[in-house]
Amino acid sequence: MLLLAVILISHDGLTAQTIPNREETLKTVVSVNNYFMTKFEDYKAPSNVGRLRPSNIWTRGVYYEGLMALYSVLPEEKYYAYAYDWAEFHKWDYRNGPSTRNADDYCAGQTYIDLYRLNPEPHMIRKVIANLDMLVNTPQNDDWWWIDAIQMGMPVFAKLGTTLGEPKYYDKMWDMYEYCRNQMAGGLFNPEDNLWWRDGDFIPPYKEPNGEDCYWSRGNGWVYAALVRVMDEIPLDEKHYKDYQKDFLAMTEALVKCQRKDGLWNVSLHDPKNFGGKEVTGTSLFVYGMAWGVNNGILDKKTYLPIIKKAWDAMVKDAVHDNGYLGYVQGTGKEPKDGQPVKYDSVPDFEDYGVGCFLLAGVEVYKLEE
């Protein structure tokens, strides 16, 4: 009995060390979200950074991805209303309508589909269907010329394909992903490092100041999150599921090698001195992916829980203000120098997508103790 007690005590101690406290995790996620919802109470208000943009642009779409994740574990009516009323205000449509080919535009479709699943009414996804059918029925596969587009667009195909039971959306999704991965500008995925160049501007001979290839943290985070959101939707026997999983595992191994000693990631994955420092959006997306991998039995718990906890604890300690404001968020752009400075008290040009990334991460971390 004494030996059993020692073993149980040791096990509990290990759990406490490797899994963030569940109640505290949810409390932090709620605090960050409440700060945002309070500051941006009017979901109808357009952004005005350089010019007016409607509130269904990609930055807000990413926020709502995080909010719907939070709603799935904490179904507060105010969360649902904030999402539903936003979608209803925009008439379940995209910034440039259902004829758009720009993945940034149809990012909002992820939330429209999530809301449809809760209370299905045909008008909620009519324009999502029209948009994706147009993409399916036209031959172009080269729309995703920048890797951010993979996260904005690919999960919409996965979600709609699963919702309607239509494999044609899975097929087109793969064609567009494969083109971006292997053909766009010679292929934006580098199998030597298992990381992605942001777009054709960064393929060698372009180099970072230290001579390394330029792998932008958040850009790789977008792809990593997209792979998670697709695998979470499509059947395990879907013909390209293993291809997505292979890329996810390869990226995971590469990303772990880039983690800072304090647990976060730099904006430049292979050049820590090129605008080096703490950054939360890339870190959040990596935590989201790794925690999902552990929760779904794809990543080994013993190996990855310490990595996840180190990153999550660092974000909570170093980036979350007492009032819920989220610091160390890099502003919009496409490379390390953009959206600078990235500091504890700096305000990015758009506050919404950083919160969305953090919510996605926090919800998956919250699930770890289940």
XYZ file of C-alpha atoms in Angstrom:
370
model
C 0.000 0.000 0.000
C 2.864 2.367 0.834
C 4.463 1.685 -2.551
C 1.137 2.336 -4.289
C 0.754 5.637 -2.434
C 4.245 6.718 -3.482
C 3.475 5.837 -7.104
C 0.197 7.788 -7.025
C 1.860 10.806 -5.445
C 4.623 10.704 -8.040
C 2.067 10.407 -10.837
C 0.061 13.355 -9.538
C 3.229 15.401 -9.254
C 4.159 14.606 -12.849
C 0.692 15.557 -14.058
C 0.824 18.845 -12.212
C 4.163 19.630 -13.807
C 3.247 18.745 -17.394
C -0.387 19.843 -17.778
C -1.429 23.471 -17.230
C -4.096 23.944 -14.580
C -7.421 23.505 -16.322
C -9.423 26.081 -14.391
C -6.708 28.699 -14.697
C -6.381 28.021 -18.425
C -10.074 28.598 -19.049
C -10.046 31.664 -16.841
C -7.212 33.145 -18.884
C -8.888 32.367 -22.206
C -12.155 33.923 -21.019
C -10.330 37.020 -19.791
C -8.579 37.580 -23.120
C -11.795 37.062 -25.038
C -13.842 39.309 -22.756
C -11.330 42.121 -23.183
C -11.740 41.886 -26.933
C -15.535 41.589 -26.912
C -15.800 44.587 -24.602
C -13.467 46.779 -26.635
C -15.055 45.749 -29.936
C -18.618 45.435 -28.707
C -19.989 46.675 -32.018
C -19.414 43.691 -34.300
C -20.749 45.757 -37.230
C -18.070 48.436 -37.062
C -15.560 48.322 -39.922
C -11.844 48.548 -39.273
C -10.080 51.717 -40.328
C -6.397 50.941 -40.792
C -5.366 52.956 -43.815
C -8.866 52.508 -45.224
C -12.257 51.192 -44.173
C -12.702 47.429 -44.291
C -15.854 45.524 -43.314
C -15.771 43.390 -40.185
C -15.982 40.102 -42.088
C -12.397 40.352 -43.365
C -9.899 37.593 -42.597
C -8.613 39.155 -39.384
C -12.073 38.988 -37.835
C -12.720 35.593 -39.399
C -9.748 34.188 -37.498
C -11.067 35.719 -34.278
C -14.386 33.963 -34.760
C -12.610 30.646 -35.316
C -11.257 31.062 -31.802
C -14.583 32.224 -30.390
C -16.415 29.204 -31.791
C -13.755 26.961 -30.247
C -14.356 28.656 -26.904
C -18.123 28.276 -27.331
C -17.639 24.532 -27.854
C -16.302 24.143 -24.300
C -18.102 27.076 -22.649
C -21.465 27.613 -24.404
C -22.227 31.099 -23.125
C -25.163 32.700 -24.931
C -23.239 35.954 -25.367
C -20.580 34.151 -27.414
C -23.162 32.611 -29.707
C -24.994 35.904 -30.122
C -21.776 37.799 -30.895
C -20.997 35.323 -33.690
C -24.538 34.823 -35.021
C -25.402 38.524 -35.093
C -22.130 39.256 -36.905
C -22.887 36.646 -39.553
C -26.477 37.832 -39.886
C -25.340 41.455 -40.258
C -23.097 40.420 -43.147
C -25.920 38.340 -44.644
C -23.737 35.227 -44.415
C -21.698 36.679 -47.260
C -18.093 37.525 -48.015
C -16.349 40.851 -48.333
C -16.304 40.544 -52.130
C -19.274 38.234 -52.527
C -19.498 34.531 -53.422
C -17.625 35.028 -56.696
C -14.365 35.809 -54.890
C -11.338 33.569 -55.362
C -9.381 35.232 -52.563
C -9.086 32.904 -49.558
C -8.897 35.878 -47.208
C -12.462 36.702 -48.232
C -13.942 33.280 -47.620
C -12.201 32.697 -44.278
C -15.473 33.828 -42.651
C -17.104 30.718 -44.117
C -15.530 28.602 -41.373
C -17.699 30.327 -38.778
C -20.782 30.399 -40.992
C -20.553 26.611 -41.260
C -19.989 26.206 -37.521
C -23.100 28.278 -36.823
C -25.083 26.352 -39.423
C -24.232 23.112 -37.673
C -25.720 24.439 -34.437
C -29.013 25.490 -36.019
C -29.129 24.574 -39.699
C -30.950 26.964 -41.980
C -30.165 26.779 -45.720
C -29.532 30.523 -46.119
C -26.648 30.354 -43.633
C -24.371 28.456 -46.017
C -25.967 29.182 -49.395
C -23.223 31.640 -50.352
C -20.504 29.389 -48.946
C -21.744 26.623 -51.227
C -21.959 28.976 -54.204
C -18.380 30.143 -53.646
C -16.838 26.708 -53.237
C -18.846 25.245 -56.124
C -17.428 27.988 -58.310
C -13.916 27.054 -57.190
C -14.608 23.348 -57.704
C -16.065 23.894 -61.171
C -13.225 26.039 -62.521
C -9.817 24.604 -63.407
C -7.519 27.014 -61.554
C -5.639 25.590 -58.596
C -3.167 28.441 -58.154
C -5.256 30.813 -56.021
C -3.278 30.107 -52.845
C -0.055 31.807 -53.829
C 0.782 32.762 -50.229
C 0.759 30.291 -47.338
C -1.604 32.292 -45.120
C -4.302 31.395 -47.654
C -4.033 27.732 -46.694
C -5.470 28.464 -43.257
C -7.983 31.004 -44.492
C -9.358 28.750 -47.211
C -8.615 25.066 -46.777
C -10.723 24.423 -43.636
C -13.794 25.848 -45.395
C -13.537 23.051 -47.970
C -13.041 20.453 -45.245
C -15.964 21.703 -43.170
C -18.370 21.965 -46.077
C -17.340 18.586 -47.464
C -18.063 16.962 -44.113
C -21.274 18.923 -43.538
C -22.751 17.998 -46.926
C -21.046 14.626 -47.348
C -19.505 15.807 -50.621
C -15.983 14.483 -51.399
C -15.635 16.924 -54.302
C -14.705 19.614 -51.781
C -11.986 17.393 -50.314
C -10.630 16.772 -53.809
C -10.436 20.451 -54.757
C -8.939 21.289 -51.386
C -6.127 18.825 -52.032
C -5.519 20.118 -55.552
C -5.111 23.677 -54.284
C -2.978 22.646 -51.319
C -0.744 20.442 -53.475
C -0.258 23.247 -55.992
C 0.787 25.681 -53.277
C 3.007 23.090 -51.637
C 4.777 21.689 -54.684
C 4.245 23.932 -57.712
C 3.683 27.567 -56.766
C 6.978 29.343 -57.524
C 8.582 25.890 -57.576
C 6.878 24.851 -54.326
C 6.518 26.840 -51.109
C 7.238 23.860 -48.854
C 10.930 23.095 -48.311
C 11.268 19.363 -47.579
C 14.853 19.880 -46.418
C 13.726 21.936 -43.411
C 10.059 20.847 -43.350
C 9.000 24.487 -43.178
C 7.291 26.863 -45.593
C 8.428 29.981 -47.405
C 5.715 32.595 -47.047
C 5.424 33.175 -50.823
C 7.567 33.322 -53.945
C 9.419 36.417 -52.688
C 11.252 34.357 -50.060
C 12.455 31.356 -52.037
C 16.293 31.198 -52.267
C 18.480 32.977 -53.155
C 16.620 35.211 -50.653
C 18.309 34.892 -47.271
C 17.921 36.177 -43.734
C 20.728 38.392 -42.341
C 22.381 35.312 -40.816
C 22.378 33.500 -44.173
C 19.480 31.151 -43.372
C 16.261 30.781 -45.330
C 13.420 33.037 -44.187
C 10.701 31.062 -42.421
C 8.145 33.414 -40.953
C 6.663 32.191 -37.704
C 3.014 33.125 -38.194
C 3.033 32.043 -41.823
C 4.133 28.564 -40.799
C 1.607 28.751 -37.979
C -1.180 29.334 -40.490
C -0.270 26.171 -42.383
C 0.129 24.175 -39.171
C -3.290 25.278 -37.935
C -4.884 24.532 -41.307
C -3.577 20.973 -41.248
C -5.102 20.539 -37.788
C -8.455 21.991 -38.815
C -8.593 19.784 -41.897
C -7.617 16.573 -40.096
C -10.178 17.369 -37.420
C -12.884 17.348 -40.113
C -12.165 14.820 -42.830
C -12.585 11.036 -42.419
C -9.507 9.078 -41.423
C -9.827 7.075 -44.635
C -9.999 10.145 -46.873
C -7.432 9.541 -49.586
C -5.145 12.429 -48.576
C -5.532 12.288 -44.800
C -2.152 10.582 -44.420
C -0.520 13.216 -46.633
C -1.781 15.979 -44.342
C -0.716 14.029 -41.280
C 2.745 13.454 -42.730
C 3.225 17.190 -43.257
C 1.874 17.908 -39.777
C 4.329 15.519 -38.146
C 7.261 16.812 -40.191
C 6.422 20.409 -39.308
C 6.020 19.514 -35.632
C 9.525 18.120 -35.470
C 10.940 21.162 -37.253
C 9.088 23.631 -35.044
C 10.213 22.066 -31.800
C 13.804 22.674 -32.848
C 13.054 26.400 -33.178
C 11.440 26.917 -29.772
C 13.099 29.569 -27.643
C 14.478 28.744 -24.207
C 11.648 30.742 -22.628
C 9.053 28.609 -24.448
C 7.921 31.025 -27.153
C 8.947 31.354 -30.797
C 10.630 34.220 -32.623
C 9.038 35.887 -35.650
C 11.901 34.462 -37.719
C 12.241 30.738 -37.094
C 15.810 30.343 -38.361
C 17.235 33.763 -37.547
C 16.490 34.677 -33.932
C 18.318 37.994 -34.273
C 16.216 39.288 -37.169
C 13.641 41.215 -35.132
C 14.127 38.604 -32.458
C 11.958 38.477 -29.378
C 8.770 37.045 -28.002
C 5.819 36.700 -30.369
C 2.384 35.310 -29.561
C 0.547 34.627 -32.834
C 3.013 32.069 -34.185
C 3.458 30.612 -30.716
C -0.315 30.298 -30.256
C -0.746 28.460 -33.548
C 2.085 26.052 -32.726
C 0.617 25.362 -29.281
C -2.801 24.864 -30.869
C -1.418 22.291 -33.276
C 0.703 20.402 -30.774
C -2.038 20.289 -28.138
C -4.495 19.041 -30.751
C -1.985 16.400 -31.785
C -1.680 15.167 -28.195
C -5.443 15.293 -27.636
C -6.017 13.199 -30.750
C -3.286 10.635 -30.135
C -1.111 11.752 -33.036
C 1.692 13.197 -30.901
C 3.281 11.410 -27.962
C 2.102 12.869 -24.650
C 5.316 12.277 -22.775
C 7.350 14.068 -25.419
C 5.113 16.998 -26.217
C 3.301 17.944 -23.011
C 6.400 19.650 -21.543
C 6.885 21.590 -24.793
C 3.251 22.689 -24.831
C 3.212 23.635 -21.159
C 6.409 25.633 -21.448
C 4.977 27.639 -24.347
C 1.545 28.130 -22.810
C 2.924 29.179 -19.436
C 5.232 31.671 -21.156
C 2.378 33.247 -23.094
C 0.183 33.539 -20.009
C 3.003 34.944 -17.887
C 4.624 37.249 -20.409
C 1.864 38.358 -22.790
C -1.502 38.399 -20.994
C -2.185 41.650 -19.124
C -4.231 41.731 -15.940
C -7.196 43.162 -17.858
C -7.025 40.496 -20.573
C -5.169 42.535 -23.182
C -2.824 40.356 -25.230
C 0.683 41.675 -25.807
C 3.543 40.550 -28.065
C 1.259 40.270 -31.104
C 2.964 40.983 -34.412
C 0.890 43.230 -36.654
C -0.170 42.277 -40.158
C 2.454 41.649 -42.812
C 4.351 38.758 -44.279
C 7.837 38.687 -42.771
C 9.791 39.414 -39.583
C 10.213 43.154 -40.167
C 6.493 43.804 -40.600
C 4.175 44.853 -37.800
C 7.042 45.903 -35.574
C 7.673 46.684 -32.797
C 6.339 43.618 -31.030
C 6.290 44.386 -27.321
C 4.343 43.637 -24.159
C 2.368 46.875 -24.421
C 2.420 47.447 -28.190
C -0.913 47.505 -30.039
C -0.990 45.752 -33.440
C -2.833 47.333 -36.359
C -5.533 44.663 -36.009
C -6.196 43.135 -32.592
C -8.656 40.441 -33.615
C -6.641 37.671 -35.261
C -4.102 37.498 -32.414
C -6.914 36.890 -29.951
C -8.370 34.233 -32.255
C -5.065 32.373 -32.414
C -4.721 32.543 -28.634
C -8.257 31.205 -28.097
C -7.612 28.264 -30.403
C -4.494 27.415 -28.424
C -6.123 27.896 -25.035
C -9.098 25.674 -25.785
C -6.861 22.798 -26.891
C -4.657 23.267 -23.807
C -7.817 23.281 -21.677
C -8.750 19.875 -23.160
C -5.444 18.310 -22.151
C -6.625 17.232 -18.703
C -9.676 15.442 -20.038
